[in-house]
Short mmCIF file of N, CA and C in Angstrom, two decimals:
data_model
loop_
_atom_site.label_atom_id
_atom_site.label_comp_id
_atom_site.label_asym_id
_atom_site.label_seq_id
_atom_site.Cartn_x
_atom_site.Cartn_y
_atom_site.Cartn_z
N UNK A 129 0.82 -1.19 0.00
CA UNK A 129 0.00 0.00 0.00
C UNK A 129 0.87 1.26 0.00
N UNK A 130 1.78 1.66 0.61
CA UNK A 130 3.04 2.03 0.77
C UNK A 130 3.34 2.99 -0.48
N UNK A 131 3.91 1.57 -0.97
CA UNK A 131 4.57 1.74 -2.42
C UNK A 131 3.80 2.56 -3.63
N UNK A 132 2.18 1.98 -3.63
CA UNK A 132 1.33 2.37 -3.97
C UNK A 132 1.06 3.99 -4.15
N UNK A 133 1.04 4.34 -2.99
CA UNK A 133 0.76 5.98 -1.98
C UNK A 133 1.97 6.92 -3.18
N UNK A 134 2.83 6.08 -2.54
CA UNK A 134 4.09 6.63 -2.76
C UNK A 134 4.35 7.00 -4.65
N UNK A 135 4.22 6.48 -5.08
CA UNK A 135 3.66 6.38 -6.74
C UNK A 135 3.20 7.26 -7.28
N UNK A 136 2.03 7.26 -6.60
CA UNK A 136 0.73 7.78 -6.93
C UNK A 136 1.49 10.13 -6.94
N UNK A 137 2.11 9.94 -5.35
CA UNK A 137 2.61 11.35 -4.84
C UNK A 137 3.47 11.95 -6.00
N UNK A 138 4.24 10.68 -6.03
CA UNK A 138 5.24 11.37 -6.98
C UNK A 138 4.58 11.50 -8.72
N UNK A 139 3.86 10.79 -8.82
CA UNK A 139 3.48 11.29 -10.36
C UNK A 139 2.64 11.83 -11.24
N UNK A 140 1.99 12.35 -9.62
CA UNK A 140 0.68 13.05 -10.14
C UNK A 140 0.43 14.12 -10.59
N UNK A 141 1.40 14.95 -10.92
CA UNK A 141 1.26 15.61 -12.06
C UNK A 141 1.64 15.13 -13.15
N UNK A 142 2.26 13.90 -13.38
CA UNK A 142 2.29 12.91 -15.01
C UNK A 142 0.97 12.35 -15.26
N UNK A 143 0.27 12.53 -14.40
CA UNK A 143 -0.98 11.11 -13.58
C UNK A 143 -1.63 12.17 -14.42
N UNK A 144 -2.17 13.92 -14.24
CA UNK A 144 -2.98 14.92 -14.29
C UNK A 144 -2.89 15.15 -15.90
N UNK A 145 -1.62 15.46 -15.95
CA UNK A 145 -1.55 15.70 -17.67
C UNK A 145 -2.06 14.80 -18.65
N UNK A 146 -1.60 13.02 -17.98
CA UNK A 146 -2.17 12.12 -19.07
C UNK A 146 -3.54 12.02 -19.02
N UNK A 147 -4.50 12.15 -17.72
CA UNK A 147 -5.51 12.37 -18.21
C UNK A 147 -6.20 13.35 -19.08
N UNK A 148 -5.55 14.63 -18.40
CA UNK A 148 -6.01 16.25 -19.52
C UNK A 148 -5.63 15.73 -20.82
N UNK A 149 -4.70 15.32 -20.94
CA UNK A 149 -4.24 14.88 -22.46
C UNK A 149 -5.66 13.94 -23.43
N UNK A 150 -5.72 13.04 -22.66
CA UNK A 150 -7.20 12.17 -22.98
C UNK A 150 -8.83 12.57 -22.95
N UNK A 151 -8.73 13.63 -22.32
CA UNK A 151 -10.10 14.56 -22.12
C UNK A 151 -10.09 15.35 -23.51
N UNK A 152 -8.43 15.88 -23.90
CA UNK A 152 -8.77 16.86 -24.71
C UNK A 152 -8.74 16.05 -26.04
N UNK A 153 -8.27 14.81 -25.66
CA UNK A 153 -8.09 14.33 -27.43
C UNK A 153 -9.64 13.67 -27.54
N UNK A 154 -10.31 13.19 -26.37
CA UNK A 154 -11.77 12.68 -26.66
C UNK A 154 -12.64 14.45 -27.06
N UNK A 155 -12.94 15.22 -26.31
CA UNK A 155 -13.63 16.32 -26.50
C UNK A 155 -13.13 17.00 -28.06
N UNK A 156 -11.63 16.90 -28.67
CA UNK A 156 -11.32 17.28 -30.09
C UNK A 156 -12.33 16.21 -30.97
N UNK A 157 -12.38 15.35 -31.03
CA UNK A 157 -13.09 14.24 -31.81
C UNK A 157 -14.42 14.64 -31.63
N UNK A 158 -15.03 14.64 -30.39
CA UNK A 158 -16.31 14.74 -30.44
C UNK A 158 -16.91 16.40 -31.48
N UNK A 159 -15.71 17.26 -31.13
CA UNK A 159 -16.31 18.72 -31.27
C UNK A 159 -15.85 18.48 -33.37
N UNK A 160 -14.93 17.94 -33.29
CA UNK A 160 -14.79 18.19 -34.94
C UNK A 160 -15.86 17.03 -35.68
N UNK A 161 -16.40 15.83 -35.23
CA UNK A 161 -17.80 15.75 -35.87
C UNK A 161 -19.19 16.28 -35.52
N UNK A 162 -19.31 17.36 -34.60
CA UNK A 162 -20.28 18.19 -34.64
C UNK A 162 -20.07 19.41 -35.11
N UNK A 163 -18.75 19.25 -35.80
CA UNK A 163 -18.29 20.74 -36.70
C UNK A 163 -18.30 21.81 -35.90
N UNK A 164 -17.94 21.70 -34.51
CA UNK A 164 -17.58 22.75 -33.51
C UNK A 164 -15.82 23.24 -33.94
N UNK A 165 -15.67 23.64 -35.45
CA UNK A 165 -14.34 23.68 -35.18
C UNK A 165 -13.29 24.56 -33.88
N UNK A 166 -13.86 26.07 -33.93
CA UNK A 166 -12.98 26.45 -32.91
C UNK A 166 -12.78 25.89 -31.90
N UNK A 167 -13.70 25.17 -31.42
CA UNK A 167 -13.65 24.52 -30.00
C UNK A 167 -12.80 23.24 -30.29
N UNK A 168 -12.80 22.58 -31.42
CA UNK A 168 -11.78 21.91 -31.64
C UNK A 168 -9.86 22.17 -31.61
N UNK A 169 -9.92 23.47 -32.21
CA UNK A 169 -8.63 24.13 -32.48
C UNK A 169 -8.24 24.26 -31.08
N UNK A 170 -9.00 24.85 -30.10
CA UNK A 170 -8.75 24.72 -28.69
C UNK A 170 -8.13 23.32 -28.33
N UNK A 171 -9.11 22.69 -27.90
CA UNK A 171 -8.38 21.68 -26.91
C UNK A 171 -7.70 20.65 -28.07
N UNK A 172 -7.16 20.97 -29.19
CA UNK A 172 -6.16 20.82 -29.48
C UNK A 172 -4.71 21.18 -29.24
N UNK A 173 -4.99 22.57 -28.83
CA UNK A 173 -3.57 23.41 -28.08
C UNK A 173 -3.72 22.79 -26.62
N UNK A 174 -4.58 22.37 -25.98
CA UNK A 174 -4.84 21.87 -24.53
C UNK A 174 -3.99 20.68 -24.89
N UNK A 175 -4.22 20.01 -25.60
CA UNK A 175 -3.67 18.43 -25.34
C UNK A 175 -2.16 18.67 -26.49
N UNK A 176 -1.52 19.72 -27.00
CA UNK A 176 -0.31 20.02 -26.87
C UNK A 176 0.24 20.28 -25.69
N UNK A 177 -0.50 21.60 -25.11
CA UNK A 177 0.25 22.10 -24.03
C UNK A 177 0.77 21.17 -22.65
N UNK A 178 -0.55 19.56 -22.80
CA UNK A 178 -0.50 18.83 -21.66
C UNK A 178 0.99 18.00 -22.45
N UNK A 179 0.82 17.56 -23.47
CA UNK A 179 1.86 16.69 -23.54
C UNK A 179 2.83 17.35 -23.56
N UNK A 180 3.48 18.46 -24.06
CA UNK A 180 4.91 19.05 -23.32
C UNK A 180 5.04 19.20 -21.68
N UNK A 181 3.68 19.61 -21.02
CA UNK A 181 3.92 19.28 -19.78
C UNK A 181 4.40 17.94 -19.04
N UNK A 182 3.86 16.91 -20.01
CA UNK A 182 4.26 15.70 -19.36
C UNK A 182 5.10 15.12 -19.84
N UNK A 183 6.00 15.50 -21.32
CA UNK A 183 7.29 14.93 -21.25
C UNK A 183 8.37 15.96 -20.45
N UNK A 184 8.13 17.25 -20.12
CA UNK A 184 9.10 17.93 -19.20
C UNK A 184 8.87 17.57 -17.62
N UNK A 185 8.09 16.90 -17.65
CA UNK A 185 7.94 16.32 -15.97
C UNK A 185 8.51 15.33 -16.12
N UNK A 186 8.43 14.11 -17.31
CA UNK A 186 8.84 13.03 -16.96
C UNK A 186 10.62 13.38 -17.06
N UNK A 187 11.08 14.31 -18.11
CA UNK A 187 12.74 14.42 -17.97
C UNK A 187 13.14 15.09 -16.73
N UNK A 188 12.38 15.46 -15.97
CA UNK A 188 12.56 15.96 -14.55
C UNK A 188 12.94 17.61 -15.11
N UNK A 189 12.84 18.36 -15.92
CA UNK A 189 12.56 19.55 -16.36
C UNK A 189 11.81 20.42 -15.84
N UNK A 190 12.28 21.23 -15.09
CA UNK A 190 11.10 22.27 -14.33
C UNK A 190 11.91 23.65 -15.33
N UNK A 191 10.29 23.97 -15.47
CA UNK A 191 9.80 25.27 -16.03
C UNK A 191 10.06 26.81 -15.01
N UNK A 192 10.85 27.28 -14.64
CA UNK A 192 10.89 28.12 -14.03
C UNK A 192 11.47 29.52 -14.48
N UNK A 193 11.15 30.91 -13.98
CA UNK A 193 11.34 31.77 -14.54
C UNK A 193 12.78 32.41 -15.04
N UNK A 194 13.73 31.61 -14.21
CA UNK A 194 15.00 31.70 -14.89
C UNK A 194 15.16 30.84 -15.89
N UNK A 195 14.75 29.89 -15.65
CA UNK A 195 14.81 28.87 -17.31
C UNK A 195 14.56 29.48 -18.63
N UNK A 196 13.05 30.06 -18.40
CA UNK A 196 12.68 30.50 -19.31
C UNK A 196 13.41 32.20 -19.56
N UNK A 197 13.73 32.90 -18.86
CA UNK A 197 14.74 33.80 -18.98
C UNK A 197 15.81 33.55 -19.91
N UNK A 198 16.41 32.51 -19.79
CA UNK A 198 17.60 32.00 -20.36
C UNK A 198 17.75 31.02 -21.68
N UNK A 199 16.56 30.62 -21.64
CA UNK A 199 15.60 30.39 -23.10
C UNK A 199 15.28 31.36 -23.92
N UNK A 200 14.89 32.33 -23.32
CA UNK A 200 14.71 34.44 -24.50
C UNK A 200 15.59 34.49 -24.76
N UNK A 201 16.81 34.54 -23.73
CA UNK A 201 18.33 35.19 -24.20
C UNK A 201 18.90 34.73 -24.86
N UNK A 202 19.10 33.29 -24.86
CA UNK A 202 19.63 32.67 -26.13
C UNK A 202 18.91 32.63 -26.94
N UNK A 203 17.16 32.73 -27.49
CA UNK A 203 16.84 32.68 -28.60
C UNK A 203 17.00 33.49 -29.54
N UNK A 204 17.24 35.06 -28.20
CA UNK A 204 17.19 36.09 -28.78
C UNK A 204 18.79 36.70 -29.73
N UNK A 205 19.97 35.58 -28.63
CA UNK A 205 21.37 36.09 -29.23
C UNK A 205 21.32 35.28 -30.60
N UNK A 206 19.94 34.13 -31.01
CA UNK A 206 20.80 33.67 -32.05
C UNK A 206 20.07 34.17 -33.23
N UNK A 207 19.00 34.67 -32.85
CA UNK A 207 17.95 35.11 -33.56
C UNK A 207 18.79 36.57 -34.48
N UNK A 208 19.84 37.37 -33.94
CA UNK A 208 20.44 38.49 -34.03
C UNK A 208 21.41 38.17 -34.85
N UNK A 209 22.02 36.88 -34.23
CA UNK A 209 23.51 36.20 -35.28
C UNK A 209 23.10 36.07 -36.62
N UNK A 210 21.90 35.30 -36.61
CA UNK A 210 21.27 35.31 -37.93
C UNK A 210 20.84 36.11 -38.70
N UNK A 211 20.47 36.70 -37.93
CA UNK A 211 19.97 38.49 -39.07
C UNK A 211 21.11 39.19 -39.24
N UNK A 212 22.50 39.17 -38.45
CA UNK A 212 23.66 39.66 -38.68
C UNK A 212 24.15 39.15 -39.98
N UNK A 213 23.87 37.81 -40.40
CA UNK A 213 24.56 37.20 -41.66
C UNK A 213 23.67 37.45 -42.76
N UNK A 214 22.63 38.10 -42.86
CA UNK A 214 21.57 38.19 -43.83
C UNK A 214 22.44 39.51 -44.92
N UNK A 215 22.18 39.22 -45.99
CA UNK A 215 22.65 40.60 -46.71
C UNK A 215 21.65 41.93 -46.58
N UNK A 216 22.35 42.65 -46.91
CA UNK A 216 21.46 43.91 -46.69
C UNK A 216 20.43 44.21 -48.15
N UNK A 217 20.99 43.35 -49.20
CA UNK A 217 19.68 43.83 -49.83
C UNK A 217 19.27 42.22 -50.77
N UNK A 218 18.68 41.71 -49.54
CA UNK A 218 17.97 40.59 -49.72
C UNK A 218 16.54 40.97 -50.93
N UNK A 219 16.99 40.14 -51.67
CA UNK A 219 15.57 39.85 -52.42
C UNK A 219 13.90 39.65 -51.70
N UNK A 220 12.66 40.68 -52.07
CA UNK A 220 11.56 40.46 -51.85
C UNK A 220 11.00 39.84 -52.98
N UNK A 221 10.20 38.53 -52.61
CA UNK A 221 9.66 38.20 -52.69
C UNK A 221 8.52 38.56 -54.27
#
């Protein structure tokens, strides 16, 4: 029983997501054959947003505001490198 308890503590936010994950992929099905699309497009981003939640829980990945700080900064230094190498008179389109 123990062991059980113990399981249960530690993975219940893997436990929470895989169900949200299954709510939103049953409620997408139901809403796109009653041609509810927006409501489909929704808990389509729901049952994205759960499954990145639950493979960053399962890699033991916490989301925190320095993480994500440090996720801008580098997107942002490479995002700059790259526009640094662009020519200046790039072809439109």
């Amino acid at each position: 029983m123990g062991t059980l308890t113990t399981s249960l503590v530690l993975m219940r936010w893997e436990l929470v997501s895989a169900v949200m994950m299954f709510l939103a992929s049953t409620f997408n099905v139901r809403c796109r054959k009653s041609s509810h699309n927006a409501m489909a497009f929704i808990f389509t981003g729901i049952g994205i947003g759960m499954s990145c939640w639950f493979v960053t829980g399962l890699l033991g990945m916490t989301l925190n505001m320095s993480n994500l700080q440090n996720f801008w900064h580098v997107t942002k230094a490479v995002f700059i490198d790259v526009m640094s190498h662009t020519p200046a008179d790039y072809p439109m389109p």
